[in-house]
Amino acid sequence: PNWAQCRLVTGSEDLMEWYVRMVAQRHPATPILLFRGTLSVLTATDLDGLAASLAGRVHAPLVFVPRELEDEDWIDGWRRTHDAVLPHLPIRRGPSRPVVTGFCLFRREGDEIGNIEELERLCAAVDLPAPVWTLDGRSPSFPSVARRAPRIVFPFAGDEAAPTPGRRVVRVGLPIGLRNTCRWLETLGDAFGRKRAVGALVDRERTELERLLLPFVTNVLAGKGASVVADPWTAAALVAAARELGMGVPLAIVLRRANAPDLEPGALRAAGADEVWIDPDRDEGADRFRSLAERRLGDVVVGSAVVRDEAERAGLPYLEISGPHRLEHFAAPTPYMGFRGMLRLAERLGNAVGQREFQRRVAGRTRGP
């Protein structure tokens, strides 16, 4: 809400209550999340108490998301939100469909929703139990889950991913790229007794995908350089996918605070990145992009758009994957996960690299001898 100076002393709980009641009246039964801004932390606004006092008095679930004034970044904030929401999922009786946790949906557009649809397609193809997706962007309400439902835990999960007695936890990586998608399916196949069916599906999908990818690799992508900018897990997966497409990865920029306990730069180097930078200054990134472009080691940048301006000033085209986004949008399903996502990723990389090569040739003809 808007703040007035007097509320720094008198508090803002009454104003927040008015807002909550108004939103609940306009959107009945839709969950309302209460987030702490920096000022509300400094003034000790009792949002937790407000949510508790209004529970049952407004016709909407109220979720308080805590925050402390400490060295946190967007991944920490996402995890706080995720872990605050999970206890509010309605409990239902019936079959224990596995619950997906720790899957970060960056926006409600065709690329991100397309990822979920592609992963659901793969699960259905081998008769894996249809998972319940939390925070999947397709419904404003919380899905109902069985109390002891197994959890399929993606890398963004925080404290909630800790083992719980009586509940099975299946940890998976991000299925970006060919090998990562195969590992994702094989992990689920082992966990839910569909190992043989997964093996048959992987063989079929790989054969078809490799046939379609071959022209992109041999004619456009092989030997080109792709720099990656993303969170630790998306970055590692994108590096591996680029290497599978015959590309070098001269630089991987990781968007995570440098003192985070979950950083594993070694995973990025093992995936094939030549250099790994953790949360560098923008000027450093700009200088490095220029150097890569001038030495013909960089042809494209893929990942979060936070340094898109710096890359394009260096003459490098940009593919936006993971947030924040700036210029690219998708109305139709355009995944970058799963087997179909790998094909889409190759298409987008191929078009970007082809455009870059064309611009170089035009520039060369314009300069003349």
Short mmCIF file of C-alpha atoms in Angstrom, two decimals:
data_model
loop_
_atom_site.label_atom_id
_atom_site.label_comp_id
_atom_site.label_asym_id
_atom_site.label_seq_id
_atom_site.Cartn_x
_atom_site.Cartn_y
_atom_site.Cartn_z
CA PRO A 1 0.00 0.00 0.00
CA ASN A 2 0.91 3.65 -0.23
CA TRP A 3 2.72 4.98 2.80
CA ALA A 4 2.40 8.24 4.69
CA GLN A 5 5.03 9.48 7.10
CA CYS A 6 2.64 9.28 10.04
CA ARG A 7 2.29 5.53 9.51
CA LEU A 8 5.97 5.05 10.26
CA VAL A 9 4.94 5.59 13.89
CA THR A 10 1.28 4.57 14.05
CA GLY A 11 1.67 1.39 11.99
CA SER A 12 0.00 0.22 8.81
CA GLU A 13 -1.95 -2.86 9.92
CA ASP A 14 -5.30 -1.09 9.56
CA LEU A 15 -4.48 0.03 6.03
CA MET A 16 -3.30 -3.47 5.12
CA GLU A 17 -6.51 -4.95 6.52
CA TRP A 18 -8.54 -2.61 4.33
CA TYR A 19 -6.57 -3.70 1.27
CA VAL A 20 -6.94 -7.39 2.10
CA ARG A 21 -10.69 -7.10 2.58
CA MET A 22 -11.05 -5.18 -0.67
CA VAL A 23 -9.04 -7.75 -2.66
CA ALA A 24 -10.91 -10.66 -1.06
CA GLN A 25 -14.24 -9.08 -1.97
CA ARG A 26 -13.20 -8.53 -5.58
CA HIS A 27 -11.60 -11.98 -5.96
CA PRO A 28 -13.44 -14.35 -3.62
CA ALA A 29 -11.68 -17.62 -2.74
CA THR A 30 -8.50 -16.55 -4.56
CA PRO A 31 -5.35 -16.86 -2.40
CA ILE A 32 -3.85 -13.58 -1.17
CA LEU A 33 -0.12 -13.42 -0.44
CA LEU A 34 1.21 -10.84 2.03
CA PHE A 35 4.81 -9.85 1.32
CA ARG A 36 7.13 -7.77 3.45
CA GLY A 37 8.63 -4.70 1.84
CA THR A 38 11.79 -3.21 3.33
CA LEU A 39 9.83 -0.44 5.04
CA SER A 40 7.41 -2.88 6.63
CA VAL A 41 10.37 -4.74 8.12
CA LEU A 42 11.86 -1.54 9.51
CA THR A 43 8.55 -0.50 11.06
CA ALA A 44 7.78 -4.03 12.33
CA THR A 45 4.41 -4.24 10.59
CA ASP A 46 2.70 -7.33 11.98
CA LEU A 47 1.64 -8.98 8.73
CA ASP A 48 1.80 -12.44 10.26
CA GLY A 49 -0.56 -11.39 13.05
CA LEU A 50 -2.82 -9.66 10.55
CA ALA A 51 -3.09 -12.83 8.46
CA ALA A 52 -3.88 -14.86 11.57
CA SER A 53 -6.52 -12.40 12.79
CA LEU A 54 -8.27 -12.28 9.40
CA ALA A 55 -8.24 -16.05 8.85
CA GLY A 56 -11.85 -17.21 8.64
CA ARG A 57 -13.13 -13.61 8.45
CA VAL A 58 -12.37 -13.17 4.75
CA HIS A 59 -13.34 -15.67 2.09
CA ALA A 60 -9.81 -16.23 0.76
CA PRO A 61 -6.70 -18.09 1.93
CA LEU A 62 -4.17 -15.64 3.40
CA VAL A 63 -0.47 -16.51 3.09
CA PHE A 64 2.15 -14.51 4.95
CA VAL A 65 5.60 -14.60 3.31
CA PRO A 66 8.35 -13.76 5.83
CA ARG A 67 11.45 -11.73 5.14
CA GLU A 68 14.49 -10.62 7.08
CA LEU A 69 16.86 -7.71 6.45
CA GLU A 70 19.81 -9.85 5.45
CA ASP A 71 21.88 -10.65 2.41
CA GLU A 72 19.27 -12.38 0.27
CA ASP A 73 18.59 -12.39 -3.45
CA TRP A 74 15.66 -13.29 -5.68
CA ILE A 75 16.18 -17.04 -5.25
CA ASP A 76 15.90 -16.67 -1.48
CA GLY A 77 12.74 -14.62 -1.96
CA TRP A 78 11.28 -17.21 -4.32
CA ARG A 79 12.00 -19.97 -1.81
CA ARG A 80 10.37 -18.04 1.02
CA THR A 81 7.25 -17.62 -1.11
CA HIS A 82 7.27 -21.25 -2.21
CA ASP A 83 7.72 -22.60 1.32
CA ALA A 84 5.01 -20.27 2.67
CA VAL A 85 2.50 -21.46 0.08
CA LEU A 86 2.98 -25.22 0.47
CA PRO A 87 1.43 -25.56 3.96
CA HIS A 88 -1.70 -23.83 2.60
CA LEU A 89 -2.38 -26.41 -0.10
CA PRO A 90 -5.79 -28.00 0.57
CA ILE A 91 -5.59 -31.59 1.77
CA ARG A 92 -7.74 -34.11 -0.08
CA ARG A 93 -8.43 -37.80 0.13
CA GLY A 94 -7.84 -40.23 -2.67
CA PRO A 95 -4.84 -41.43 -4.69
CA SER A 96 -1.54 -39.85 -3.73
CA ARG A 97 -0.52 -38.12 -6.94
CA PRO A 98 3.06 -36.85 -6.64
CA VAL A 99 3.42 -33.16 -5.88
CA VAL A 100 5.93 -31.05 -7.81
CA THR A 101 7.89 -28.62 -5.64
CA GLY A 102 10.86 -26.39 -6.35
CA PHE A 103 9.88 -25.75 -9.99
CA CYS A 104 10.33 -22.06 -10.78
CA LEU A 105 7.81 -20.68 -13.26
CA PHE A 106 9.25 -17.38 -14.44
CA ARG A 107 6.13 -16.10 -16.21
CA ARG A 108 2.76 -17.19 -17.60
CA GLU A 109 3.69 -17.30 -21.28
CA GLY A 110 4.18 -19.95 -23.93
CA ASP A 111 7.80 -20.67 -23.11
CA GLU A 112 7.26 -21.40 -19.42
CA ILE A 113 3.79 -22.97 -19.66
CA GLY A 114 5.12 -24.91 -22.65
CA ASN A 115 7.78 -26.44 -20.39
CA ILE A 116 5.13 -27.84 -18.06
CA GLU A 117 3.06 -29.18 -20.96
CA GLU A 118 6.12 -30.89 -22.45
CA LEU A 119 7.04 -32.53 -19.14
CA GLU A 120 3.43 -33.65 -18.66
CA ARG A 121 3.51 -35.13 -22.18
CA LEU A 122 6.60 -37.17 -21.34
CA CYS A 123 5.11 -38.39 -18.06
CA ALA A 124 1.89 -39.45 -19.79
CA ALA A 125 3.81 -41.22 -22.57
CA VAL A 126 5.26 -43.72 -20.09
CA ASP A 127 2.23 -43.85 -17.80
CA LEU A 128 3.93 -42.09 -14.91
CA PRO A 129 1.46 -40.80 -12.31
CA ALA A 130 0.16 -37.37 -13.33
CA PRO A 131 1.84 -34.91 -10.95
CA VAL A 132 0.19 -32.03 -9.13
CA TRP A 133 2.02 -28.82 -10.04
CA THR A 134 2.23 -26.11 -7.41
CA LEU A 135 2.59 -22.51 -8.61
CA ASP A 136 2.20 -23.59 -12.23
CA GLY A 137 0.57 -20.37 -13.44
CA ARG A 138 -2.47 -22.08 -14.94
CA SER A 139 -4.90 -21.54 -12.08
CA PRO A 140 -5.35 -18.75 -9.52
CA SER A 141 -6.29 -21.26 -6.81
CA PHE A 142 -4.12 -23.68 -4.87
CA PRO A 143 -4.29 -27.36 -5.96
CA SER A 144 -5.38 -29.99 -3.45
CA VAL A 145 -2.86 -32.67 -2.50
CA ALA A 146 -2.82 -35.89 -0.51
CA ARG A 147 -1.20 -35.55 2.90
CA ARG A 148 1.56 -38.12 2.31
CA ALA A 149 1.91 -37.61 -1.43
CA PRO A 150 5.43 -38.17 -2.77
CA ARG A 151 7.33 -35.05 -3.72
CA ILE A 152 9.12 -34.49 -7.02
CA VAL A 153 11.66 -31.89 -5.95
CA PHE A 154 13.26 -29.56 -8.50
CA PRO A 155 16.44 -27.58 -7.65
CA PHE A 156 14.72 -24.33 -6.60
CA ALA A 157 13.20 -25.99 -3.53
CA GLY A 158 14.35 -24.70 -0.17
CA ASP A 159 13.85 -25.99 3.37
CA GLU A 160 10.57 -27.67 2.45
CA ALA A 161 12.50 -30.29 0.52
CA ALA A 162 13.86 -31.81 3.74
CA PRO A 163 12.83 -35.47 4.17
CA THR A 164 9.60 -36.07 6.09
CA PRO A 165 8.75 -39.39 7.77
CA GLY A 166 6.32 -41.35 5.64
CA ARG A 167 6.79 -39.22 2.53
CA ARG A 168 8.96 -40.16 -0.43
CA VAL A 169 11.16 -37.45 -1.97
CA VAL A 170 12.37 -37.79 -5.57
CA ARG A 171 15.01 -35.18 -6.44
CA VAL A 172 15.37 -34.23 -10.09
CA GLY A 173 17.41 -31.76 -12.10
CA LEU A 174 16.22 -29.35 -14.77
CA PRO A 175 15.42 -31.27 -18.00
CA ILE A 176 17.13 -28.80 -20.34
CA GLY A 177 19.10 -30.50 -23.08
CA LEU A 178 19.18 -34.08 -24.28
CA ARG A 179 21.12 -35.79 -21.50
CA ASN A 180 19.41 -33.83 -18.72
CA THR A 181 15.99 -34.73 -20.09
CA CYS A 182 16.98 -38.40 -20.26
CA ARG A 183 18.25 -38.29 -16.66
CA TRP A 184 15.04 -36.59 -15.54
CA LEU A 185 12.89 -39.31 -17.10
CA GLU A 186 15.13 -42.12 -15.86
CA THR A 187 15.00 -40.80 -12.29
CA LEU A 188 11.21 -40.73 -12.36
CA GLY A 189 11.04 -44.10 -14.09
CA ASP A 190 13.17 -45.68 -11.36
CA ALA A 191 11.13 -44.02 -8.61
CA PHE A 192 7.70 -45.01 -9.94
CA GLY A 193 8.39 -48.41 -11.51
CA ARG A 194 8.37 -47.38 -15.18
CA LYS A 195 12.02 -47.97 -16.00
CA ARG A 196 11.43 -50.15 -19.07
CA ALA A 197 8.82 -47.81 -20.55
CA VAL A 198 11.12 -44.83 -20.00
CA GLY A 199 13.96 -46.61 -21.78
CA ALA A 200 11.77 -47.26 -24.82
CA LEU A 201 10.53 -43.66 -24.89
CA VAL A 202 14.04 -42.24 -24.61
CA ASP A 203 15.21 -44.38 -27.53
CA ARG A 204 12.32 -43.18 -29.73
CA GLU A 205 12.60 -39.53 -28.80
CA ARG A 206 16.39 -39.42 -29.12
CA THR A 207 16.35 -41.01 -32.56
CA GLU A 208 13.82 -38.52 -33.89
CA LEU A 209 15.40 -35.54 -32.14
CA GLU A 210 18.91 -36.28 -33.35
CA ARG A 211 17.62 -36.54 -36.93
CA LEU A 212 15.98 -33.11 -36.67
CA LEU A 213 18.91 -31.49 -34.87
CA LEU A 214 21.61 -32.67 -37.26
CA PRO A 215 21.11 -29.85 -39.84
CA PHE A 216 21.27 -27.17 -37.13
CA VAL A 217 24.44 -28.61 -35.64
CA THR A 218 26.36 -29.31 -38.84
CA ASN A 219 25.30 -26.25 -40.84
CA VAL A 220 24.93 -23.51 -38.23
CA LEU A 221 25.85 -24.18 -34.60
CA ALA A 222 28.97 -26.36 -34.56
CA GLY A 223 32.01 -24.37 -33.50
CA LYS A 224 30.05 -21.26 -32.47
CA GLY A 225 30.22 -19.69 -29.02
CA ALA A 226 27.29 -19.24 -26.64
CA SER A 227 27.61 -17.34 -23.36
CA VAL A 228 25.08 -18.21 -20.64
CA VAL A 229 23.46 -15.93 -18.05
CA ALA A 230 21.12 -17.55 -15.51
CA ASP A 231 20.57 -18.93 -12.04
CA PRO A 232 22.97 -21.75 -11.03
CA TRP A 233 20.75 -24.64 -12.15
CA THR A 234 19.42 -23.17 -15.39
CA ALA A 235 22.92 -22.00 -16.26
CA ALA A 236 24.46 -25.46 -15.81
CA ALA A 237 21.71 -27.06 -17.88
CA LEU A 238 22.00 -24.47 -20.68
CA VAL A 239 25.76 -24.93 -20.79
CA ALA A 240 25.30 -28.68 -21.20
CA ALA A 241 22.65 -28.19 -23.90
CA ALA A 242 24.85 -25.78 -25.86
CA ARG A 243 27.73 -28.25 -25.73
CA GLU A 244 25.44 -30.99 -27.02
CA LEU A 245 24.68 -28.75 -29.99
CA GLY A 246 28.38 -28.52 -30.83
CA MET A 247 28.87 -25.04 -29.39
CA GLY A 248 31.57 -23.74 -27.11
CA VAL A 249 30.63 -21.88 -23.92
CA PRO A 250 33.35 -19.28 -23.24
CA LEU A 251 31.50 -17.66 -20.32
CA ALA A 252 28.77 -18.55 -17.80
CA ILE A 253 27.44 -15.75 -15.58
CA VAL A 254 25.59 -17.03 -12.52
CA LEU A 255 22.81 -14.87 -11.04
CA ARG A 256 23.19 -15.80 -7.39
CA ARG A 257 24.72 -14.06 -4.39
CA ALA A 258 28.35 -15.05 -4.06
CA ASN A 259 28.00 -16.32 -0.46
CA ALA A 260 25.04 -18.61 -1.16
CA PRO A 261 25.56 -22.14 0.23
CA ASP A 262 24.08 -23.86 -2.83
CA LEU A 263 26.57 -22.53 -5.40
CA GLU A 264 28.52 -25.21 -7.25
CA PRO A 265 30.77 -23.56 -9.86
CA GLY A 266 32.34 -26.95 -10.46
CA ALA A 267 29.07 -28.20 -11.95
CA LEU A 268 29.20 -25.45 -14.56
CA ARG A 269 32.80 -26.19 -15.45
CA ALA A 270 32.00 -29.90 -15.64
CA ALA A 271 29.13 -29.09 -18.00
CA GLY A 272 31.60 -27.36 -20.33
CA ALA A 273 31.85 -23.66 -19.42
CA ASP A 274 35.34 -22.20 -19.92
CA GLU A 275 34.85 -19.41 -17.38
CA VAL A 276 32.32 -19.09 -14.53
CA TRP A 277 31.54 -15.69 -13.01
CA ILE A 278 29.35 -15.34 -9.92
CA ASP A 279 27.20 -12.18 -9.87
CA PRO A 280 29.74 -9.86 -11.56
CA ASP A 281 29.39 -6.13 -12.08
CA ARG A 282 27.56 -5.14 -15.25
CA ASP A 283 30.60 -3.26 -16.53
CA GLU A 284 32.72 -6.39 -16.20
CA GLY A 285 30.16 -8.35 -18.19
CA ALA A 286 30.05 -5.66 -20.88
CA ASP A 287 33.84 -5.70 -21.25
CA ARG A 288 33.90 -9.48 -21.48
CA PHE A 289 31.15 -9.59 -24.12
CA ARG A 290 33.07 -7.08 -26.24
CA SER A 291 36.24 -9.12 -25.92
CA LEU A 292 34.49 -12.36 -26.90
CA ALA A 293 32.84 -10.71 -29.91
CA GLU A 294 36.07 -9.13 -31.14
CA ARG A 295 37.97 -12.42 -30.85
CA ARG A 296 35.20 -14.35 -32.62
CA LEU A 297 34.70 -16.52 -29.52
CA GLY A 298 31.17 -15.29 -28.84
CA ASP A 299 28.27 -15.49 -31.27
CA VAL A 300 25.19 -15.40 -29.02
CA VAL A 301 24.13 -14.93 -25.39
CA VAL A 302 21.38 -17.08 -23.90
CA GLY A 303 19.60 -16.72 -20.58
CA SER A 304 18.18 -14.00 -18.35
CA ALA A 305 17.86 -10.60 -20.04
CA VAL A 306 19.55 -8.65 -17.23
CA VAL A 307 22.61 -7.96 -19.41
CA ARG A 308 20.89 -7.88 -22.78
CA ASP A 309 21.85 -4.25 -23.45
CA GLU A 310 25.52 -4.96 -22.74
CA ALA A 311 25.56 -8.00 -25.04
CA GLU A 312 23.80 -6.25 -27.92
CA ARG A 313 26.11 -3.24 -27.69
CA ALA A 314 28.90 -5.76 -28.27
CA GLY A 315 27.06 -7.01 -31.35
CA LEU A 316 25.86 -10.28 -29.81
CA PRO A 317 22.26 -11.49 -30.34
CA TYR A 318 20.31 -12.53 -27.25
CA LEU A 319 17.95 -15.42 -26.43
CA GLU A 320 15.80 -14.79 -23.35
CA ILE A 321 15.41 -17.91 -21.22
CA SER A 322 14.44 -17.58 -17.55
CA GLY A 323 13.62 -14.28 -15.91
CA PRO A 324 13.69 -11.40 -15.93
CA HIS A 325 12.57 -11.04 -19.54
CA ARG A 326 12.58 -7.86 -21.61
CA LEU A 327 11.74 -8.18 -25.30
CA GLU A 328 10.82 -11.78 -26.20
CA HIS A 329 7.29 -13.08 -25.68
CA PHE A 330 5.48 -16.28 -26.67
CA ALA A 331 1.76 -16.82 -27.11
CA ALA A 332 1.97 -20.44 -28.31
CA PRO A 333 3.80 -23.25 -26.47
CA THR A 334 7.54 -22.77 -27.05
CA PRO A 335 9.30 -24.88 -24.40
CA TYR A 336 13.01 -25.02 -23.73
CA MET A 337 12.72 -28.11 -21.51
CA GLY A 338 12.27 -31.70 -22.57
CA PHE A 339 12.92 -33.17 -26.01
CA ARG A 340 10.70 -30.69 -27.83
CA GLY A 341 12.31 -27.91 -25.84
CA MET A 342 15.75 -28.97 -27.08
CA LEU A 343 14.51 -28.68 -30.66
CA ARG A 344 13.05 -25.23 -29.99
CA LEU A 345 16.28 -24.15 -28.32
CA ALA A 346 18.28 -25.27 -31.37
CA GLU A 347 15.89 -23.36 -33.66
CA ARG A 348 16.27 -20.17 -31.69
CA LEU A 349 20.05 -20.49 -31.39
CA GLY A 350 20.36 -21.30 -35.09
CA ASN A 351 18.31 -18.27 -36.12
CA ALA A 352 20.29 -15.97 -33.81
CA VAL A 353 23.66 -17.25 -35.00
CA GLY A 354 22.53 -17.10 -38.64
CA GLN A 355 21.47 -13.50 -38.22
CA ARG A 356 24.82 -12.69 -36.60
CA GLU A 357 26.73 -14.28 -39.50
CA PHE A 358 24.64 -12.35 -42.03
CA GLN A 359 25.33 -9.06 -40.27
CA ARG A 360 29.06 -9.80 -40.26
CA ARG A 361 29.04 -10.50 -44.00
CA VAL A 362 27.06 -7.32 -44.73
CA ALA A 363 29.42 -5.28 -42.55
CA GLY A 364 32.41 -6.77 -44.37
CA ARG A 365 30.99 -5.84 -47.79
CA THR A 366 30.14 -2.33 -46.58
CA ARG A 367 33.67 -1.64 -45.36
CA GLY A 368 35.21 -2.79 -48.62
CA PRO A 369 38.94 -3.30 -49.23
#
